[in-house]
mmCIF file of C-alpha atoms in Angstrom:
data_model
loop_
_atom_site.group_PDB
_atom_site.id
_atom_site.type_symbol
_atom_site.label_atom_id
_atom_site.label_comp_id
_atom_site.label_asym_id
_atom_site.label_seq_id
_atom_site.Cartn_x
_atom_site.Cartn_y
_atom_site.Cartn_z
ATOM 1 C CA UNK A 133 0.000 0.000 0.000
ATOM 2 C CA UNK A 134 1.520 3.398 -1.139
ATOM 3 C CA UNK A 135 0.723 6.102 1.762
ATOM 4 C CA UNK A 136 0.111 9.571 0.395
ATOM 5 C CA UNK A 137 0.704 12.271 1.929
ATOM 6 C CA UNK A 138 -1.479 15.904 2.272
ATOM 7 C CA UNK A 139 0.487 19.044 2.635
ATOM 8 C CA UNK A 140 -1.670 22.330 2.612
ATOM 9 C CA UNK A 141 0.046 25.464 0.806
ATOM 10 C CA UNK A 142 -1.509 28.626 1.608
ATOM 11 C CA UNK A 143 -2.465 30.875 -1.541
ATOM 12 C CA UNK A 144 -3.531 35.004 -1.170
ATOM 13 C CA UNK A 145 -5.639 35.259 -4.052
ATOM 14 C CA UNK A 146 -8.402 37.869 -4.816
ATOM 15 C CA UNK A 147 -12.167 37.871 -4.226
ATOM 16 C CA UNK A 148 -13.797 37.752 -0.992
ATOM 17 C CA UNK A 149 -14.975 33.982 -1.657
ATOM 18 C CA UNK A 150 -11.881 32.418 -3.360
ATOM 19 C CA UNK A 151 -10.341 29.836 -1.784
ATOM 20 C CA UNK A 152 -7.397 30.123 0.942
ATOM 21 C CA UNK A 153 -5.725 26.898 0.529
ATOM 22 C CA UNK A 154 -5.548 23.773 -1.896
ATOM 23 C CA UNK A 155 -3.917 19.985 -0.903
ATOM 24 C CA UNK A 156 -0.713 19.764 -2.418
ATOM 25 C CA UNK A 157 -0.065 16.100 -3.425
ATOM 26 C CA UNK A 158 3.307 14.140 -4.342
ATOM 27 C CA UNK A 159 3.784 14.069 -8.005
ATOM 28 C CA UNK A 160 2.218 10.153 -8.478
ATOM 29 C CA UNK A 161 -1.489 11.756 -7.969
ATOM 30 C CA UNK A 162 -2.675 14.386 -10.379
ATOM 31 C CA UNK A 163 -2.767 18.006 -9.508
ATOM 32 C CA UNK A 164 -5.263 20.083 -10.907
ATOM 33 C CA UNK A 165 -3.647 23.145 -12.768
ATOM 34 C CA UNK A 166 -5.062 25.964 -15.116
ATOM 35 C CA UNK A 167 -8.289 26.904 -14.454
ATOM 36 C CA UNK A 168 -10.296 24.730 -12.543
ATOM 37 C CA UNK A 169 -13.649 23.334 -13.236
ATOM 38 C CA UNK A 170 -16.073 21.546 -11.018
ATOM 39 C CA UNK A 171 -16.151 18.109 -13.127
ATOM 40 C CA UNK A 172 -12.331 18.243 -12.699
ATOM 41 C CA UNK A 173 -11.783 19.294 -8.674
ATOM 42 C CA UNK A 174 -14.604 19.290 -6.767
ATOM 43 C CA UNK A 175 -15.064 22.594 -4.357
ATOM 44 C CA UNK A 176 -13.682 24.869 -7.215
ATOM 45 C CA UNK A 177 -15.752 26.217 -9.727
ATOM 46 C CA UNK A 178 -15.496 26.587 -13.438
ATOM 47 C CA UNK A 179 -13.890 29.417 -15.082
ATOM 48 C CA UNK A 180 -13.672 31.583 -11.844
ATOM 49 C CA UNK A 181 -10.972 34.723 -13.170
ATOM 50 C CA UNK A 182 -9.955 34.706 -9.486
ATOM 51 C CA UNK A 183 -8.115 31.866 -9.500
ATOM 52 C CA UNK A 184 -5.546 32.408 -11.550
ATOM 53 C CA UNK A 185 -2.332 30.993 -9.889
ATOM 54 C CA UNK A 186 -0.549 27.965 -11.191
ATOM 55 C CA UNK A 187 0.002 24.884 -8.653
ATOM 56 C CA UNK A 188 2.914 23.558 -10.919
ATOM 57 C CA UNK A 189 5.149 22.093 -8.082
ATOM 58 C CA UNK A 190 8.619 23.548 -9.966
ATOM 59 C CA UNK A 191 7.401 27.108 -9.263
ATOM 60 C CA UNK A 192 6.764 26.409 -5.325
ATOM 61 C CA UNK A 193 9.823 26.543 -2.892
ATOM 62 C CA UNK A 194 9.422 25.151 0.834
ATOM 63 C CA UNK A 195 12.484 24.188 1.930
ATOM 64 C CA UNK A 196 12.133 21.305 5.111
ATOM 65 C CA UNK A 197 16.192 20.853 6.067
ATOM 66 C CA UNK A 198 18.237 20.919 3.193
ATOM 67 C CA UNK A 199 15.684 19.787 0.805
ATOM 68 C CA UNK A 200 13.747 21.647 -1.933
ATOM 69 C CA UNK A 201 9.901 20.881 -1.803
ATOM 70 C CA UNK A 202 9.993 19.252 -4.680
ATOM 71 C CA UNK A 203 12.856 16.686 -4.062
ATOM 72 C CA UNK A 204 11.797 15.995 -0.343
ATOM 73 C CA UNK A 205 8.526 14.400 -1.884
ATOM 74 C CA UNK A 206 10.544 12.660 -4.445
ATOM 75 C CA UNK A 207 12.745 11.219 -1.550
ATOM 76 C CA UNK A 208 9.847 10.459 1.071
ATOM 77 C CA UNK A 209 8.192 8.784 -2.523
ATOM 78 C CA UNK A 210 11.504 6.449 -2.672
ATOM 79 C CA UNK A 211 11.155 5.488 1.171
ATOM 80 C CA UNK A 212 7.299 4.652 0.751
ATOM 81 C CA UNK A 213 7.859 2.342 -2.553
ATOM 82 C CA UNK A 214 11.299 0.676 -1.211
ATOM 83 C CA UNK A 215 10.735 0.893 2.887
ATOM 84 C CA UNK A 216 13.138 1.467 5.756
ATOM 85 C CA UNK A 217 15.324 -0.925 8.150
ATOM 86 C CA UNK A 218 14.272 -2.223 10.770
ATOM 87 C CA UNK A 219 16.002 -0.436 13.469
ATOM 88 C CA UNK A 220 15.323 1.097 17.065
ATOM 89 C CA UNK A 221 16.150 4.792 19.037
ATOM 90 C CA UNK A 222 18.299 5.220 21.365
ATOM 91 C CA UNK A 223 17.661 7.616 24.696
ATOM 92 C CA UNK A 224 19.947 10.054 22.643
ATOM 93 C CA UNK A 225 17.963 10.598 19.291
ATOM 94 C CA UNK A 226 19.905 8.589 17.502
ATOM 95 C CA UNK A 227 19.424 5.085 15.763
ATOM 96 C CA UNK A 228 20.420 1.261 16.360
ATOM 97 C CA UNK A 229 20.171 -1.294 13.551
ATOM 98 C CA UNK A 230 21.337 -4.916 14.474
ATOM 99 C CA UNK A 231 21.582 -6.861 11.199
ATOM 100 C CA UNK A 232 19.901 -10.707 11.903
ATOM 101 C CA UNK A 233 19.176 -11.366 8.320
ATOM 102 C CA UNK A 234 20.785 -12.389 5.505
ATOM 103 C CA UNK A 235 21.482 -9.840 3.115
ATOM 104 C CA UNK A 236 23.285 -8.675 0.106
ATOM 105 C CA UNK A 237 24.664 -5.078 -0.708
ATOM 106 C CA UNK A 238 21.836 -4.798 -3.516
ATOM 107 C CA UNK A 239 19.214 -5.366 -1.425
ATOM 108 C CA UNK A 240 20.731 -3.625 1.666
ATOM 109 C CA UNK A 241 22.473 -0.394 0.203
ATOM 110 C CA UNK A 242 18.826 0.995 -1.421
ATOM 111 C CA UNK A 243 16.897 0.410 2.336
ATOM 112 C CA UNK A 244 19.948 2.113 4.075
ATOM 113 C CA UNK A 245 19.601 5.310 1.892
ATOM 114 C CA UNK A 246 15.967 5.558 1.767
ATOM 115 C CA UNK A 247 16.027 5.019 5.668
ATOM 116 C CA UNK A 248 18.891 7.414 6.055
ATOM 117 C CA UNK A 249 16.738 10.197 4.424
ATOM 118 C CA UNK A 250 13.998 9.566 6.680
ATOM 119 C CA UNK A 251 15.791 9.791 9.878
ATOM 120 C CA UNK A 252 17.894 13.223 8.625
ATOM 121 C CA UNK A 253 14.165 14.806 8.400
ATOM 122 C CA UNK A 254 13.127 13.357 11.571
ATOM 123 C CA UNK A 255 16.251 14.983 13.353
ATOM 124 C CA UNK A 256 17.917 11.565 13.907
ATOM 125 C CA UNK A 257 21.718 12.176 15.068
ATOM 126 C CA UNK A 258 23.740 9.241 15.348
ATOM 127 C CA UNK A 259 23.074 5.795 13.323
ATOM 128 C CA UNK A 260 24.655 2.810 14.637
ATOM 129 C CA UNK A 261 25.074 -0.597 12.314
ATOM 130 C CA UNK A 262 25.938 -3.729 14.414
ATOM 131 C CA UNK A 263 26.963 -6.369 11.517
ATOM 132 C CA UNK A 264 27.552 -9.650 12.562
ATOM 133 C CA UNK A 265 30.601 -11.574 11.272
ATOM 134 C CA UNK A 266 28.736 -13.503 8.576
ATOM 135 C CA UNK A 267 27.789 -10.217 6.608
ATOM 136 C CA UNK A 268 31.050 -9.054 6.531
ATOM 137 C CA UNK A 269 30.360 -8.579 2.945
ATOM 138 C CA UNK A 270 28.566 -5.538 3.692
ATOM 139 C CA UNK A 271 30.966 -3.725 5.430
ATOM 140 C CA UNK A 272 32.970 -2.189 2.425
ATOM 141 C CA UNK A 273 29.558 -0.419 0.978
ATOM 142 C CA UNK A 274 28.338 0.549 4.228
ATOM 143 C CA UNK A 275 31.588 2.551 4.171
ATOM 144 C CA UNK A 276 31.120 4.061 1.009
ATOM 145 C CA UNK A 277 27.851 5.446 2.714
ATOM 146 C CA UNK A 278 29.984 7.678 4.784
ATOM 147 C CA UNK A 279 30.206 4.903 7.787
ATOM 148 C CA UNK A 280 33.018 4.716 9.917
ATOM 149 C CA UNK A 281 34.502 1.720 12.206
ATOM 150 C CA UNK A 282 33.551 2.519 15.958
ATOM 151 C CA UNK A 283 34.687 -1.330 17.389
ATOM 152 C CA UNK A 284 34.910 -4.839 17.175
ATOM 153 C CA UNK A 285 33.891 -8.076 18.933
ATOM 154 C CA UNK A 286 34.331 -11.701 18.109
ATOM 155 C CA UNK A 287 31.655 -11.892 17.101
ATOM 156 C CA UNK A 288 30.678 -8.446 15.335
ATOM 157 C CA UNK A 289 31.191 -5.045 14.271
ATOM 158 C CA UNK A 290 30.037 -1.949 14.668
ATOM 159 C CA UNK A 291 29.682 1.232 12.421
ATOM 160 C CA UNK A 292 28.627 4.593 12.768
ATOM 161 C CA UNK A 293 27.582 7.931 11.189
ATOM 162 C CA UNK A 294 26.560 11.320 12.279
ATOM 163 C CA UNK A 295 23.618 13.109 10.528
ATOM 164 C CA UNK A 296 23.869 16.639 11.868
ATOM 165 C CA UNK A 297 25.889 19.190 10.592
ATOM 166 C CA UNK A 298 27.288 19.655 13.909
ATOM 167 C CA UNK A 299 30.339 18.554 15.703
ATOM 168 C CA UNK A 300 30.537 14.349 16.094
ATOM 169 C CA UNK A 301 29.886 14.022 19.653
ATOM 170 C CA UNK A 302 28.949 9.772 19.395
ATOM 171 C CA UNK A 303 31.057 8.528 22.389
ATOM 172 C CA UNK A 304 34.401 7.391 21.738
ATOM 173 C CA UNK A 305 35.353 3.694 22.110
ATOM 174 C CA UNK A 306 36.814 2.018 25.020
ATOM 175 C CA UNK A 307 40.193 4.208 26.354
ATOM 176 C CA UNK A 308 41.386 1.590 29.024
ATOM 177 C CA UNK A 309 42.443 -2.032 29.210
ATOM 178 C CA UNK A 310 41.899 -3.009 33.360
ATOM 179 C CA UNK A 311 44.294 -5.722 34.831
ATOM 180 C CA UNK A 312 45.360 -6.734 38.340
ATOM 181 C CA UNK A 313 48.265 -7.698 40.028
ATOM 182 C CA UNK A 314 48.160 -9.889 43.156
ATOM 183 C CA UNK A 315 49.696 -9.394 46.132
ATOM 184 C CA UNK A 316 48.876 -12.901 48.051
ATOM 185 C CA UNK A 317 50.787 -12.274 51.674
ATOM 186 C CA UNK A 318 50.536 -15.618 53.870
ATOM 187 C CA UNK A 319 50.652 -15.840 57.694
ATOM 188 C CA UNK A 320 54.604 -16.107 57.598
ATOM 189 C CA UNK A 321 55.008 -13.139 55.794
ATOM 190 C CA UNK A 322 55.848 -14.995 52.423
ATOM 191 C CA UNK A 323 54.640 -13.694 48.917
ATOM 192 C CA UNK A 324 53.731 -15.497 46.191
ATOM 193 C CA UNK A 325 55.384 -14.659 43.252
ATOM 194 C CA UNK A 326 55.953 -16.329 39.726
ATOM 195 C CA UNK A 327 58.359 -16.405 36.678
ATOM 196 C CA UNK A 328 56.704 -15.942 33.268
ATOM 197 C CA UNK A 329 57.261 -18.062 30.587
ATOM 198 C CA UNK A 330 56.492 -15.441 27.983
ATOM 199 C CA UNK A 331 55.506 -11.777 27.625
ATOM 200 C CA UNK A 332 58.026 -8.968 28.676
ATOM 201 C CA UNK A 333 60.132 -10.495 31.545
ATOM 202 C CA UNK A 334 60.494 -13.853 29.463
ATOM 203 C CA UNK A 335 63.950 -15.368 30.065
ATOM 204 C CA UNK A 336 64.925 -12.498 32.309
ATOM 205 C CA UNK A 337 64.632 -14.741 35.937
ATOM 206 C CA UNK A 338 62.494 -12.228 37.244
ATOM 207 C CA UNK A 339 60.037 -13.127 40.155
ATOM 208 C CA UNK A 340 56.783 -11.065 40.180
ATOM 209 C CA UNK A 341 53.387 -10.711 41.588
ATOM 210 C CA UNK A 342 50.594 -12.773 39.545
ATOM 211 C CA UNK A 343 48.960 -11.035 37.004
ATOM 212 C CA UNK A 344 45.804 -10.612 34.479
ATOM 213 C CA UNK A 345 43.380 -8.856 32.929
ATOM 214 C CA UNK A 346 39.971 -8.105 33.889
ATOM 215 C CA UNK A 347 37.045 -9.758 32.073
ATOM 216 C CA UNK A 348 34.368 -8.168 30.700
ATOM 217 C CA UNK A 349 31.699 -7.706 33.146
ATOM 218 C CA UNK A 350 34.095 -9.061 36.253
ATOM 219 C CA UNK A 351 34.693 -6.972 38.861
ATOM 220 C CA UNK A 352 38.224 -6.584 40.240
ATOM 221 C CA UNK A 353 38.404 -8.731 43.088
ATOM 222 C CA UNK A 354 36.662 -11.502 41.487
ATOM 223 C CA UNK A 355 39.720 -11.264 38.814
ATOM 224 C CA UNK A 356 42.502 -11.347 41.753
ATOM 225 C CA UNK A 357 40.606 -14.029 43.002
ATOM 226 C CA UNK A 358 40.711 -16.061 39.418
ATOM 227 C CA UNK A 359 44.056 -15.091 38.204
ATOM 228 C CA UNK A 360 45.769 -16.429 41.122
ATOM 229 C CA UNK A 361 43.493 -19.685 40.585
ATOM 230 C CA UNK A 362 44.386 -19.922 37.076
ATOM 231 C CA UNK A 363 48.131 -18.899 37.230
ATOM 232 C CA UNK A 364 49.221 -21.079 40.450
ATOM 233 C CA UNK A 365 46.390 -23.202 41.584
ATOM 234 C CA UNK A 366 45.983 -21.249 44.851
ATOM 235 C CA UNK A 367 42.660 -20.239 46.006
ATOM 236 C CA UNK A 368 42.710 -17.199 48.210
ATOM 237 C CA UNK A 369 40.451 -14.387 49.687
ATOM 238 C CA UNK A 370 40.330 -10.663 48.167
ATOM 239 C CA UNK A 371 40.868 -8.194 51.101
ATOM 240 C CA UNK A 372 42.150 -4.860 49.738
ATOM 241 C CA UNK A 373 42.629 -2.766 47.043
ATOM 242 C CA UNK A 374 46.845 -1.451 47.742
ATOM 243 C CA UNK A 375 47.326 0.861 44.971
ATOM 244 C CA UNK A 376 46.509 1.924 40.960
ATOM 245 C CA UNK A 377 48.703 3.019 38.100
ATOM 246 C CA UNK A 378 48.090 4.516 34.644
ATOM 247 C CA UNK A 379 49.896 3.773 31.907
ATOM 248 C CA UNK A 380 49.707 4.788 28.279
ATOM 249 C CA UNK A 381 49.914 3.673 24.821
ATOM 250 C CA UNK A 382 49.828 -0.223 26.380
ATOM 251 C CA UNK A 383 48.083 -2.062 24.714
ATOM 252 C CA UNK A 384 47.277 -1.094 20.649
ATOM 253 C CA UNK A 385 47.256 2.591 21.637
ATOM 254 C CA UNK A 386 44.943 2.011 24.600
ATOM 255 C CA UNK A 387 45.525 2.927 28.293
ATOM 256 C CA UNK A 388 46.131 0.531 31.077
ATOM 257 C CA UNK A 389 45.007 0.555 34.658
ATOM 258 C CA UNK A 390 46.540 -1.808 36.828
ATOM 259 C CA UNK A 391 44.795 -2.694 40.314
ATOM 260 C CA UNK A 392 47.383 -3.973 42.939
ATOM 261 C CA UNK A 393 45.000 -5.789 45.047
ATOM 262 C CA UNK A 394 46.351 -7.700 48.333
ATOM 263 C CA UNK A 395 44.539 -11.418 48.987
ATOM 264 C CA UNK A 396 45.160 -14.275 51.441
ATOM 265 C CA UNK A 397 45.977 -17.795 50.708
ATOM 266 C CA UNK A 398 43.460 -20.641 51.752
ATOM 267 C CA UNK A 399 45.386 -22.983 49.926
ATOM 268 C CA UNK A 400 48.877 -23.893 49.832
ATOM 269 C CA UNK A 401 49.335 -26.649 47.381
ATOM 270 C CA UNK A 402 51.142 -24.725 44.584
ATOM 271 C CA UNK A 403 50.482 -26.180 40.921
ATOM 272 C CA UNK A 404 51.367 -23.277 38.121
ATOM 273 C CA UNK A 405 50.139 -22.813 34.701
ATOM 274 C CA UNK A 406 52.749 -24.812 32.504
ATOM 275 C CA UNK A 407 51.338 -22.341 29.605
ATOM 276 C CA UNK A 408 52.104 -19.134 31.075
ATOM 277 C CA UNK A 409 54.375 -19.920 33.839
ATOM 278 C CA UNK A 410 57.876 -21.115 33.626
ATOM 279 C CA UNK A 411 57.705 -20.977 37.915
ATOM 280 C CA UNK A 412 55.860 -20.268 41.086
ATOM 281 C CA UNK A 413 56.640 -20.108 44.259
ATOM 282 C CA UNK A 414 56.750 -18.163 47.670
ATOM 283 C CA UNK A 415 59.573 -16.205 48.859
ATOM 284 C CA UNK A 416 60.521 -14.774 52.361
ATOM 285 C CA UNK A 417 60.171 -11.142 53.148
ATOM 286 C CA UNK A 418 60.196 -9.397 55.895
ATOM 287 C CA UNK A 419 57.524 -7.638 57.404
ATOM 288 C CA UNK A 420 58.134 -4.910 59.681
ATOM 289 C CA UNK A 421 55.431 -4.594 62.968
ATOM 290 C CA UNK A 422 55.145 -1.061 64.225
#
């Protein structure tokens, strides 16, 4: 079903009983033009010398956005006859599509324009694509769009585009990698420490505290807690959080915030991570009683 749509264009024409406004339709229904007669438009009369003004649409300018009149219709006729994405808002006027369905760029490059010119006159800002690994194909015309990489999962990636002519202000993606290290101080005053088998102290004989990086979703003590699992077989109890540092340009240009978080043993039974670990064991130190 083709949905047409009414827009009223007020006209100041002479005679006390002439008309004061007409329905402007899209180009695909007729308008009535010259002068009007009552078998041709009903509510206008025949051969009236008041109405004398032509409704041809190239003479009328109403500018909505950017737009001319006349191609606006044109454009809102494209959406109607090819439709729009299925997509959703976001709480900041912008616009999430999550691709589901099979789909190739000929089929998915016409919806993506027609829908784009629908949200730029509704005042849409951003427009987010999440594309799921298995239409990868689509990301090269999606950036010939004017899309731009904003991240990557496994299992995905996502695209973006601002609408406005204003400044970009779509937040940025994540700035900071999170890791722990784990201070694990036992009764005796001995610390467990390891020797990496690879990574920047590989081959150096260095003993050092555990150390990881946070999952996504896990909070910090839970990922003392599972590194020192994981690393040496020792389960132990998160008590503090000792210190922070920032670092930068760690990790593929992000930043890195390390968590020095102090834990006690509840096992004892060392077994390390043959992967990771070349050794682990505890050391002495002294600790000083005031």
């Amino acid at each position: 079903m083709i949905r047409i749509r009414h827009r009223k264009l007020v006209f100041l024409l002479p005679g006390k009983n002439s008309p004061s406004s007409v329905s402007l339709l899209p180009n695909r229904t007729r308008l009535c033009t010259d002068l009007l007669s009552s078998s041709s438009c009903h509510g206008f009369w025949k051969g009236s010398s008041h109405f004398k003004a032509s409704l041809s649409t190239r003479k009328i300018s109403a500018s909505t956005s950017s737009l001319s009149f006349k191609e606006q219709i044109e454009a809102e006729s494209r959406v109607e006859h090819v439709g729009l994405l299925n997509a959703v808002e976001d709480k900041y006027e912008g616009i999430v599509i999550e691709m589901k369905e099979p789909m190739d760029s000929a089929e998915f490059i016409p919806l993506l324009r027609a829908s784009m010119v629908k949200w730029r006159q509704q005042g849409k800002k951003g427009v987010w694509i999440k594309l799921p690994i298995g239409l990868v194909g689509l990301v090269e015309p999606i950036v010939q769009e004017g899309f731009r990489y904003h991240h990557a999962e496994p299992d995905y990636l996502m695209l973006v585009y601002w609408i406005p002519d204003t400044p970009d202000t779509l937040p940025e993606n994540a700035s900071h990698r999170v890791g722990i290290g784990a201070f694990v101080l036992n009764k005796n005053g001995e610390v467990l420490v390891v020797k990496e088998r690879s990574g920047g102290f590989k081959g150096t004989g260095v003993w050092k505290l555990p150390t990881g990086v946070v999952g996504e979703g896990e909070d910090i003590p839970s990922a003392s807690i599972r590194e020192v699992k994981e690393e040496t077989g020792i389960d132990a109890e998160f008590m503090e959080v000792l210190a922070f540092r920032q670092s930068h340009q760690s990790f593929f240009r992000k930043s890195d915030l390390l968590f020095i978080c102090m834990l006690r043993p509840r096992s004892f039974d060392i077994q390390k991570q043959d992967l990771e670990l070349e050794a682990a064991q505890v050391l002495f130190t002294l600790v000083v009683e005031n």
